[in-house]
Short mmCIF file of C-alpha atoms in Angstrom, two decimals:
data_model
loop_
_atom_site.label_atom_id
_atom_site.label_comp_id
_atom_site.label_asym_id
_atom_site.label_seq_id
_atom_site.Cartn_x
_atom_site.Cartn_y
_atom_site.Cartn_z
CA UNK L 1 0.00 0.00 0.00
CA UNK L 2 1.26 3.69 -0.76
CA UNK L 3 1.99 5.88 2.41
CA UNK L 4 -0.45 7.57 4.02
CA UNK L 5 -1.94 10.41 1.70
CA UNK L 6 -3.85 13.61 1.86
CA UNK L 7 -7.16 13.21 -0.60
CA UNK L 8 -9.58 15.35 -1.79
CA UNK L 9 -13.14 13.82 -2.62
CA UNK L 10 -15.08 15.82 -4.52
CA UNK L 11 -18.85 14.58 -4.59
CA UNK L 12 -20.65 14.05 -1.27
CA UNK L 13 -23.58 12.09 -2.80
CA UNK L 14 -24.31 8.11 -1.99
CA UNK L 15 -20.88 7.07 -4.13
CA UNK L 16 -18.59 9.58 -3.35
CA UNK L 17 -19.21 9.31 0.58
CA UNK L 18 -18.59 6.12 0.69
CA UNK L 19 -15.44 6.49 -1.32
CA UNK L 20 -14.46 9.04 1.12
CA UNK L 21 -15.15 6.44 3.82
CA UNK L 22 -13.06 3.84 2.58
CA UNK L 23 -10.36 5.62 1.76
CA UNK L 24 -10.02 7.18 5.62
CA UNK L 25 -10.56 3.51 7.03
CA UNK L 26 -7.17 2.39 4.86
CA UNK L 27 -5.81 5.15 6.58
CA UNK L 28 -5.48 8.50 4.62
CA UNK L 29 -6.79 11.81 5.42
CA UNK L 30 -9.89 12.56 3.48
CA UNK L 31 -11.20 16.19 2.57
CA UNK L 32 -15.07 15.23 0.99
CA UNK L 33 -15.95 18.63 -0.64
CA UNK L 34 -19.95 18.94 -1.21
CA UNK L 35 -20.32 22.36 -3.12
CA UNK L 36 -23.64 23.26 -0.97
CA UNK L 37 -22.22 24.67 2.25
CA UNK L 38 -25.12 23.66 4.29
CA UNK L 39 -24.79 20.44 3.49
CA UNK L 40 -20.88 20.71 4.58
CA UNK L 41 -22.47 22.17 7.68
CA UNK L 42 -24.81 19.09 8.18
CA UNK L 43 -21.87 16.44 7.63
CA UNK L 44 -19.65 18.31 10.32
CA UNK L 45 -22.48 17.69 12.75
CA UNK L 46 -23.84 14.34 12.40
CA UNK L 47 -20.61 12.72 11.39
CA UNK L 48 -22.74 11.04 9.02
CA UNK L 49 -24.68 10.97 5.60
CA UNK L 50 -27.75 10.72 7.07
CA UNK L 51 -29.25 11.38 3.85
CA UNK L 52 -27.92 8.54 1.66
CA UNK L 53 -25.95 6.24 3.97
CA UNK L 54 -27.91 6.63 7.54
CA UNK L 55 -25.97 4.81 10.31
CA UNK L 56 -22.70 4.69 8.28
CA UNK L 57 -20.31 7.18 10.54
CA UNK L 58 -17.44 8.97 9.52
CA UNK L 59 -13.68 8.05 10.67
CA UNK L 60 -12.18 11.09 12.63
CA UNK L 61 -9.66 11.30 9.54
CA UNK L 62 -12.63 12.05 7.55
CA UNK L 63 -13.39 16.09 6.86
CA UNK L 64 -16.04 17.21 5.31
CA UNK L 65 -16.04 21.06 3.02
CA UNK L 66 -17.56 23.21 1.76
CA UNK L 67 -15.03 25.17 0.30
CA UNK L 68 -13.31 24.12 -2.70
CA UNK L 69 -9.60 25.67 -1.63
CA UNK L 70 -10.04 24.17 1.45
CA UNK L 71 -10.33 20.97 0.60
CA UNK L 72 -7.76 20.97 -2.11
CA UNK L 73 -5.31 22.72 -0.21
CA UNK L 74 -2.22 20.90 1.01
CA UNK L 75 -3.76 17.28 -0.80
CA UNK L 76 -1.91 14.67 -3.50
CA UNK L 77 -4.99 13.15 -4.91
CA UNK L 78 -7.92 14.20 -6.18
CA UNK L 79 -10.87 11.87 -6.74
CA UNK L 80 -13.94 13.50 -8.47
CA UNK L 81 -17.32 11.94 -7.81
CA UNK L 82 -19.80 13.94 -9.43
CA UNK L 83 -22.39 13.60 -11.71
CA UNK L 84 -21.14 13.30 -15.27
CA UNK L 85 -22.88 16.44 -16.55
CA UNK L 86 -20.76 18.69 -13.87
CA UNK L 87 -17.61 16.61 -14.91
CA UNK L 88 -16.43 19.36 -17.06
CA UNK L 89 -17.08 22.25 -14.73
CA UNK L 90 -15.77 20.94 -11.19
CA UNK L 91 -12.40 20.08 -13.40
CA UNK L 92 -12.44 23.96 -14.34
CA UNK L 93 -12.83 24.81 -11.05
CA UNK L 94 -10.20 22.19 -9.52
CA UNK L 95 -7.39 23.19 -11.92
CA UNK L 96 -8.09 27.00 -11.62
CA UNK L 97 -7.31 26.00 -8.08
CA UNK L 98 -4.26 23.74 -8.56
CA UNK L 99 -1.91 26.50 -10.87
CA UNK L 100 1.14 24.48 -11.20
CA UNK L 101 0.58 21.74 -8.65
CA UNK L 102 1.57 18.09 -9.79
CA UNK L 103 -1.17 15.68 -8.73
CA UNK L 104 -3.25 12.72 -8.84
CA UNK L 105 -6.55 13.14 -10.69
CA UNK L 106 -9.07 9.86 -11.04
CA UNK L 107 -12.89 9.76 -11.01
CA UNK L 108 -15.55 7.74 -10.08
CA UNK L 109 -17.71 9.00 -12.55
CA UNK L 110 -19.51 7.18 -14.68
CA UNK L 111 -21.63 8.25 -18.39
CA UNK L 112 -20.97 10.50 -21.22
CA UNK L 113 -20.56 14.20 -20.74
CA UNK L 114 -24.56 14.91 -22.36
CA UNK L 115 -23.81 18.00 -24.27
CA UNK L 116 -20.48 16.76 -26.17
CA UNK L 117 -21.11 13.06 -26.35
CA UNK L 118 -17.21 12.44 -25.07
CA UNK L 119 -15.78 9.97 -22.73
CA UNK L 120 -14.89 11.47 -19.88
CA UNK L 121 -11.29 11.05 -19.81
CA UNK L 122 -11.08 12.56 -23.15
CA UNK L 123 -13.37 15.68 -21.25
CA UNK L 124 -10.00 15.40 -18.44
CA UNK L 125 -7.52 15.64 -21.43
CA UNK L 126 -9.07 18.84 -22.90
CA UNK L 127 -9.25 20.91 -19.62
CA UNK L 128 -6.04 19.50 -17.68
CA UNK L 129 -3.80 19.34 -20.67
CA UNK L 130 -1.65 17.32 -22.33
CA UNK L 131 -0.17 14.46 -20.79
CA UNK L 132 -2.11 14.87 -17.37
CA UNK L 133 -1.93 11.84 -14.40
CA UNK L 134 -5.05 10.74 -14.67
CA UNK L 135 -7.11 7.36 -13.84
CA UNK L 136 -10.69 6.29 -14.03
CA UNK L 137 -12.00 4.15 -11.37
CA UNK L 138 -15.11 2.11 -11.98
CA UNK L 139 -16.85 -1.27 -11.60
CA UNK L 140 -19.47 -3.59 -9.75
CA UNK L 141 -20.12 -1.48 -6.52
CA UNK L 142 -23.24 -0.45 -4.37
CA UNK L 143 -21.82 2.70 -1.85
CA UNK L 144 -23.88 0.90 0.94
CA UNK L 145 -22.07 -1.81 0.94
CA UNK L 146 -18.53 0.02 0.00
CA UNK L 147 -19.29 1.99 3.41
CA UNK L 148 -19.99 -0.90 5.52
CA UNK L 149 -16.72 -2.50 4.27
CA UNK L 150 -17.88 -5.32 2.56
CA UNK L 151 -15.45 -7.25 0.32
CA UNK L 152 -15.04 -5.41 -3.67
CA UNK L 153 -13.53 -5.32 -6.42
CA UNK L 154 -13.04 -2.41 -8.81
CA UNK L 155 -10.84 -1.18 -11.60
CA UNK L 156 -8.14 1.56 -12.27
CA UNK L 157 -7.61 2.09 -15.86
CA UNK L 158 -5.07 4.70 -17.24
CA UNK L 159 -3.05 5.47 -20.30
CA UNK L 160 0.12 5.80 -17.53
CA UNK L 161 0.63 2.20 -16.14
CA UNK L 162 2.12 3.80 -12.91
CA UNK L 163 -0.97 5.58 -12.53
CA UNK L 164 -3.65 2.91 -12.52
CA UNK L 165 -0.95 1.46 -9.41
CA UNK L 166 -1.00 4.45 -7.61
CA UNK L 167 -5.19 4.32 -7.31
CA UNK L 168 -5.12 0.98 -7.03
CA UNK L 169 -2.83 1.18 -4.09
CA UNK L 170 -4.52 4.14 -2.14
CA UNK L 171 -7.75 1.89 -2.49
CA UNK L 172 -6.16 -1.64 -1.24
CA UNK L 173 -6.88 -3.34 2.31
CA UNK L 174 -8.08 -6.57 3.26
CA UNK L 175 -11.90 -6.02 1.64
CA UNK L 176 -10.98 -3.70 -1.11
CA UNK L 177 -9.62 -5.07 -4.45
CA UNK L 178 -8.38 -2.61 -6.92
CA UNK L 179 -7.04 -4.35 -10.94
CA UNK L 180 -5.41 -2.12 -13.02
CA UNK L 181 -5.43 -1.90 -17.12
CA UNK L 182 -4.99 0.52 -19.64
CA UNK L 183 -8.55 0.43 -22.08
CA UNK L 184 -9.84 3.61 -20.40
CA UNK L 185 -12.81 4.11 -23.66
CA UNK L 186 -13.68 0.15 -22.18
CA UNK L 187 -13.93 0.82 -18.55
CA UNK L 188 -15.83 4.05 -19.63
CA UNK L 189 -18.20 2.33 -22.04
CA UNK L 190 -19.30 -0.10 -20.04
CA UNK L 191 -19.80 1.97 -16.98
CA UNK L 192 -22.10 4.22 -18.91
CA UNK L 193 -24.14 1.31 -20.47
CA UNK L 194 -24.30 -1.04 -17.46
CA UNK L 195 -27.07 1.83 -16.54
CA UNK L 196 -29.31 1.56 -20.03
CA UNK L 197 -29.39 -2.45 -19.49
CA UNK L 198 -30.41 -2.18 -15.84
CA UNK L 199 -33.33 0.04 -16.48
CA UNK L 200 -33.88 -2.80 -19.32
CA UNK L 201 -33.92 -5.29 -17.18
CA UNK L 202 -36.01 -3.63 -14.56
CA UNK L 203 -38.65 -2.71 -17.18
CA UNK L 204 -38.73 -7.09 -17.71
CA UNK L 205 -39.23 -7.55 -14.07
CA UNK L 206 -41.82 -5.29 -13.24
CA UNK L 207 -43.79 -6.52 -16.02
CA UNK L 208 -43.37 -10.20 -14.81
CA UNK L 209 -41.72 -11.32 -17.86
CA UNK L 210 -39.73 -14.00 -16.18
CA UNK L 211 -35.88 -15.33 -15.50
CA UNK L 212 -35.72 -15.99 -19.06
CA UNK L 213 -36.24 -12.68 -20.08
CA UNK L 214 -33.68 -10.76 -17.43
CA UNK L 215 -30.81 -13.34 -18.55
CA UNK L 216 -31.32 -12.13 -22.29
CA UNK L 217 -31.79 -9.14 -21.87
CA UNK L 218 -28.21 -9.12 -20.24
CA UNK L 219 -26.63 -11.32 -22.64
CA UNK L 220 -27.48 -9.18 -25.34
CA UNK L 221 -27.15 -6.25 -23.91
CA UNK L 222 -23.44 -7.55 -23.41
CA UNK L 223 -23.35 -8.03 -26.91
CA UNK L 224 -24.79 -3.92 -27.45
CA UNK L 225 -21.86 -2.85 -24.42
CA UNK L 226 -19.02 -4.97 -26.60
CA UNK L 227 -20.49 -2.81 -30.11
CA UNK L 228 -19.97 0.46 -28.49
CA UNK L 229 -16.63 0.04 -26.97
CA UNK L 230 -15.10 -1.28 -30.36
CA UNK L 231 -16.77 1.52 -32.10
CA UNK L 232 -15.31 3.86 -30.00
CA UNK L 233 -11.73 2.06 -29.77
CA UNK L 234 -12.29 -0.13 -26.45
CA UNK L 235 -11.09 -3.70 -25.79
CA UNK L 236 -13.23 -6.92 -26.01
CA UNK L 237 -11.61 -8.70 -23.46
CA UNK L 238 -12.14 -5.27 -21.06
CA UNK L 239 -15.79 -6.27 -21.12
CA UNK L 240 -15.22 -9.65 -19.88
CA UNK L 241 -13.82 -8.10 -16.54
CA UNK L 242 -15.12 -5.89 -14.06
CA UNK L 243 -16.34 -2.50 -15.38
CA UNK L 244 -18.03 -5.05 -17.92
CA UNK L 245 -19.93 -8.29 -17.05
CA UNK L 246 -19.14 -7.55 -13.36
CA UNK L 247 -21.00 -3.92 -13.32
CA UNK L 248 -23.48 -5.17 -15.62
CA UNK L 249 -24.85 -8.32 -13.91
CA UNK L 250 -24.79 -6.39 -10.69
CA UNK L 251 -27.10 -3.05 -11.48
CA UNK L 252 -29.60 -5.43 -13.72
CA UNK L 253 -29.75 -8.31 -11.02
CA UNK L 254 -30.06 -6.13 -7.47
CA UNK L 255 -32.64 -3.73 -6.48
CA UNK L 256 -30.39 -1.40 -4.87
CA UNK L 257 -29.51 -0.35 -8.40
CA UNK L 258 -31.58 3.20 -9.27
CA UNK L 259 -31.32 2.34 -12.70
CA UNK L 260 -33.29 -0.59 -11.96
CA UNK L 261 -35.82 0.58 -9.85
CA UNK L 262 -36.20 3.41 -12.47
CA UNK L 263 -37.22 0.28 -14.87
CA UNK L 264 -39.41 -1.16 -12.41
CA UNK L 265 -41.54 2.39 -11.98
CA UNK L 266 -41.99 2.57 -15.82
CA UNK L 267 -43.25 -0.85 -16.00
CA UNK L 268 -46.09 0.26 -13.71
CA UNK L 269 -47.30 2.68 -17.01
CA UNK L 270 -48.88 5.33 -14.66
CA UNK L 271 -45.76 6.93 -13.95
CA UNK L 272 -43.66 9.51 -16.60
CA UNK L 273 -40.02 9.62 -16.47
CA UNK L 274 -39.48 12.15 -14.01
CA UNK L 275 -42.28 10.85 -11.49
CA UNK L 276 -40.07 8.12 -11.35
CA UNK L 277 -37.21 9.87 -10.50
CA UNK L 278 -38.68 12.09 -8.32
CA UNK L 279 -39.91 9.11 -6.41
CA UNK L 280 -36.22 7.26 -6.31
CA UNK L 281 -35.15 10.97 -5.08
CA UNK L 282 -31.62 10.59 -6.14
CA UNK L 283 -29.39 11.07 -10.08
CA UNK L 284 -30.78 7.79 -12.28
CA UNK L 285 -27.83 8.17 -15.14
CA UNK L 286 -28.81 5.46 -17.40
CA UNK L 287 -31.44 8.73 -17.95
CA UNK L 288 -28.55 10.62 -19.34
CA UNK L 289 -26.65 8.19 -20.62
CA UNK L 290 -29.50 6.47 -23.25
CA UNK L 291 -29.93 9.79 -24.48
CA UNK L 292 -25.99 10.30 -24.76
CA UNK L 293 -25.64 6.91 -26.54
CA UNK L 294 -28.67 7.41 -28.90
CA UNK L 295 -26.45 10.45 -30.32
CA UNK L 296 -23.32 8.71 -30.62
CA UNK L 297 -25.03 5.19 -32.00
CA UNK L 298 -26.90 7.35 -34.65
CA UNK L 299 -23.85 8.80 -35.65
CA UNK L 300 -22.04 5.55 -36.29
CA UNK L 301 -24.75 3.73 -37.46
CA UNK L 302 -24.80 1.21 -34.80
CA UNK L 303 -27.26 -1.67 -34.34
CA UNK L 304 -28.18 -1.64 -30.26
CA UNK L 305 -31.61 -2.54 -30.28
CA UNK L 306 -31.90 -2.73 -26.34
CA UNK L 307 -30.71 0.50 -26.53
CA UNK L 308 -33.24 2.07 -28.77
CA UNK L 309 -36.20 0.96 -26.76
CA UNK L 310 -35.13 2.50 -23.73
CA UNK L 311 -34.80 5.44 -25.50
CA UNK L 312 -38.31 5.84 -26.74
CA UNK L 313 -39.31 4.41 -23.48
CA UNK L 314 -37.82 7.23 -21.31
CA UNK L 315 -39.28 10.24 -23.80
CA UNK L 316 -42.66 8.40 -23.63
CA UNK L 317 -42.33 7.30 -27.22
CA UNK L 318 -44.08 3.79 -26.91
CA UNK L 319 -44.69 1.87 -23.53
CA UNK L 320 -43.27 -0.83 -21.36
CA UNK L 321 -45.23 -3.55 -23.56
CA UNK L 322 -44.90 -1.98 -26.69
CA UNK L 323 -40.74 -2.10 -26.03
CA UNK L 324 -41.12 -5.66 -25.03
CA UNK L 325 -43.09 -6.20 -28.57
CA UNK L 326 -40.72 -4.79 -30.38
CA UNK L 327 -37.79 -6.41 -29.46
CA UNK L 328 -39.28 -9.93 -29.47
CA UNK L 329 -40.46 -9.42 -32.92
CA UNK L 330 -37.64 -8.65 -34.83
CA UNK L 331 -36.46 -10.66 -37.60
CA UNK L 332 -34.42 -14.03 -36.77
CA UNK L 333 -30.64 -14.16 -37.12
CA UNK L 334 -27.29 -15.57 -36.31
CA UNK L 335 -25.88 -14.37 -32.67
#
């Protein structure tokens, strides 16, 4: 494990505080920045995040800020946890902050950045520079059960082999995992996807459409993840792994998945899209990332039927049944 290290979180939502947590349990000092001050305020007091992980209390090496300086000042990693469409900005704001400072960068994030259509690390390329140390971490995870230090396994994937090592070690104790690889667009890909098939899935399930249907549904939607990641230069073999198979069994097979849940309102058919978020009360990306992909799959003329029905599903295009029909009654063909 690397020394002891001063980190700044930045993202106090479900995924980031647990991050945070984990990270002071190995044993660093944490900063987790939350750019609402009152609800720096309301971490300081209750030691907690009573909102999205009640019961779950913060190590005494954990701080919690409101203040971006602050919690950048004096640290040698910087995680960013935030949701993908404030990617762009909070780097603005971090490097504005950082002048010449060598550093760690890696996020947590996963989707597309919605109004460009780009990979995140390609977003981190643009605003850091060239050449910038920078990792993505991603993978099968729930932040409940990150928090209560339950065993995981995640992935660090950078361009800079040393890079993906450092993460991995700042993440590594006896529960926590951490593999390391270079197919950033891969890791990416399937982090943003994982989110389209669980809403998928979660459509099949509160319809009652069986076992049957939730196993093809993530077969093929494999098959849709593997199409997009060649497409945009990923690795086969990267969706085999973790950020792959692993995320994407895990958010369509568990009902602590939003995405999921978000499937299982629609299926109801008395509920729009943003009832149903409204009701699950927290960011449901697969939202934002089926209308990212649409873009891109348009563009390259890609076939990801799975994909297009959740599409027309979320904008109220067709419903749950009429998805269902479609899909089963396309033409036969070879896998």
């Amino acid at each position: 494990m690397n020394k002891a290290t001063n980190i700044a979180v930045l993202g106090a939502g479900a995924w980031g505080t647990a991050l945070a947590i984990h990270l002071a349990k190995v044993g660093h000092t944490v900063n987790l920045w939350t750019h609402r001050q009152e609800q720096a305020i309301e971490l300081m007091s209750a030691r907690e995040n009573a909102r999205y992980l009640p019961g779950i209390l913060f190590p005494a090496n954990l701080n919690p800020i409101g203040n971006l300086a602050e919690a950048l000042a004096s640290v040698d990693a910087i995680l960013l946890v935030v949701p993908s469409n404030a990617f762009r900005e909070t780097l603005i704001a971090v490097k504005s902050q950082l002048k010449e400072r060598d550093i760690h960068l890696a996020w947590a994030t996963k989707g597309f950045e919605p109004t460009t259509q780009k990979l995140l690390h390609e977003v981190a390329f643009e605003v850091m520079g060239e050449d910038p140390q920078v990792a993505v971490l991603s993978g099968p995870t729930f932040a409940n059960e990150v928090a209560k230090g339950l065993p995981t396994a995640m992935v660090s994937a950078s361009n800079k082999e040393t890079e993906a090592q450092y993460w991995a070690n700042l993440f590594h104790n006896d529960s926590f995992r951490m593999y390391t690889q270079s197919d950033m667009v891969g890791v990416e890909v399937g982090g943003a996807y994982k989110n389209i098939m669980a809403i998928a899935t979660g459509v099949s399930d509160g319809l009652h459409m069986g076992a049957n249907a939730r196993a093809a549904l993530v077969s093929r939607g494999m098959v849709e993840m593997m199409r997009l990641s060649q497409a945009l230069g990923g690795h086969t073999e990267t969706m085999m792994g973790l950020a792959g198979l692993g995320d994407l069994v895990l958010t369509c097979t568990d009902d602590l998945s939003r995405n999921r849940r978000f499937g299982f309102g629609l299926a109801s058919g008395n509920l729009s899209s943003e009832q149903v978020m409204n009701e699950i009360g927290q960011v449901v990306e697969g939202v934002k990332a089926v209308k990212t992909v649409k873009l891109i799959a348009d563009k390259l003329s890609l076939d990801l039927p799975i994909m297009e029905q959740v599409y027309l599903l979320v904008n109220a295009d067709i419903s749950p049944k009429q998805a269902v029909h479609a899909l089963m009654s396309r033409s036969g063909k070879s896998e």
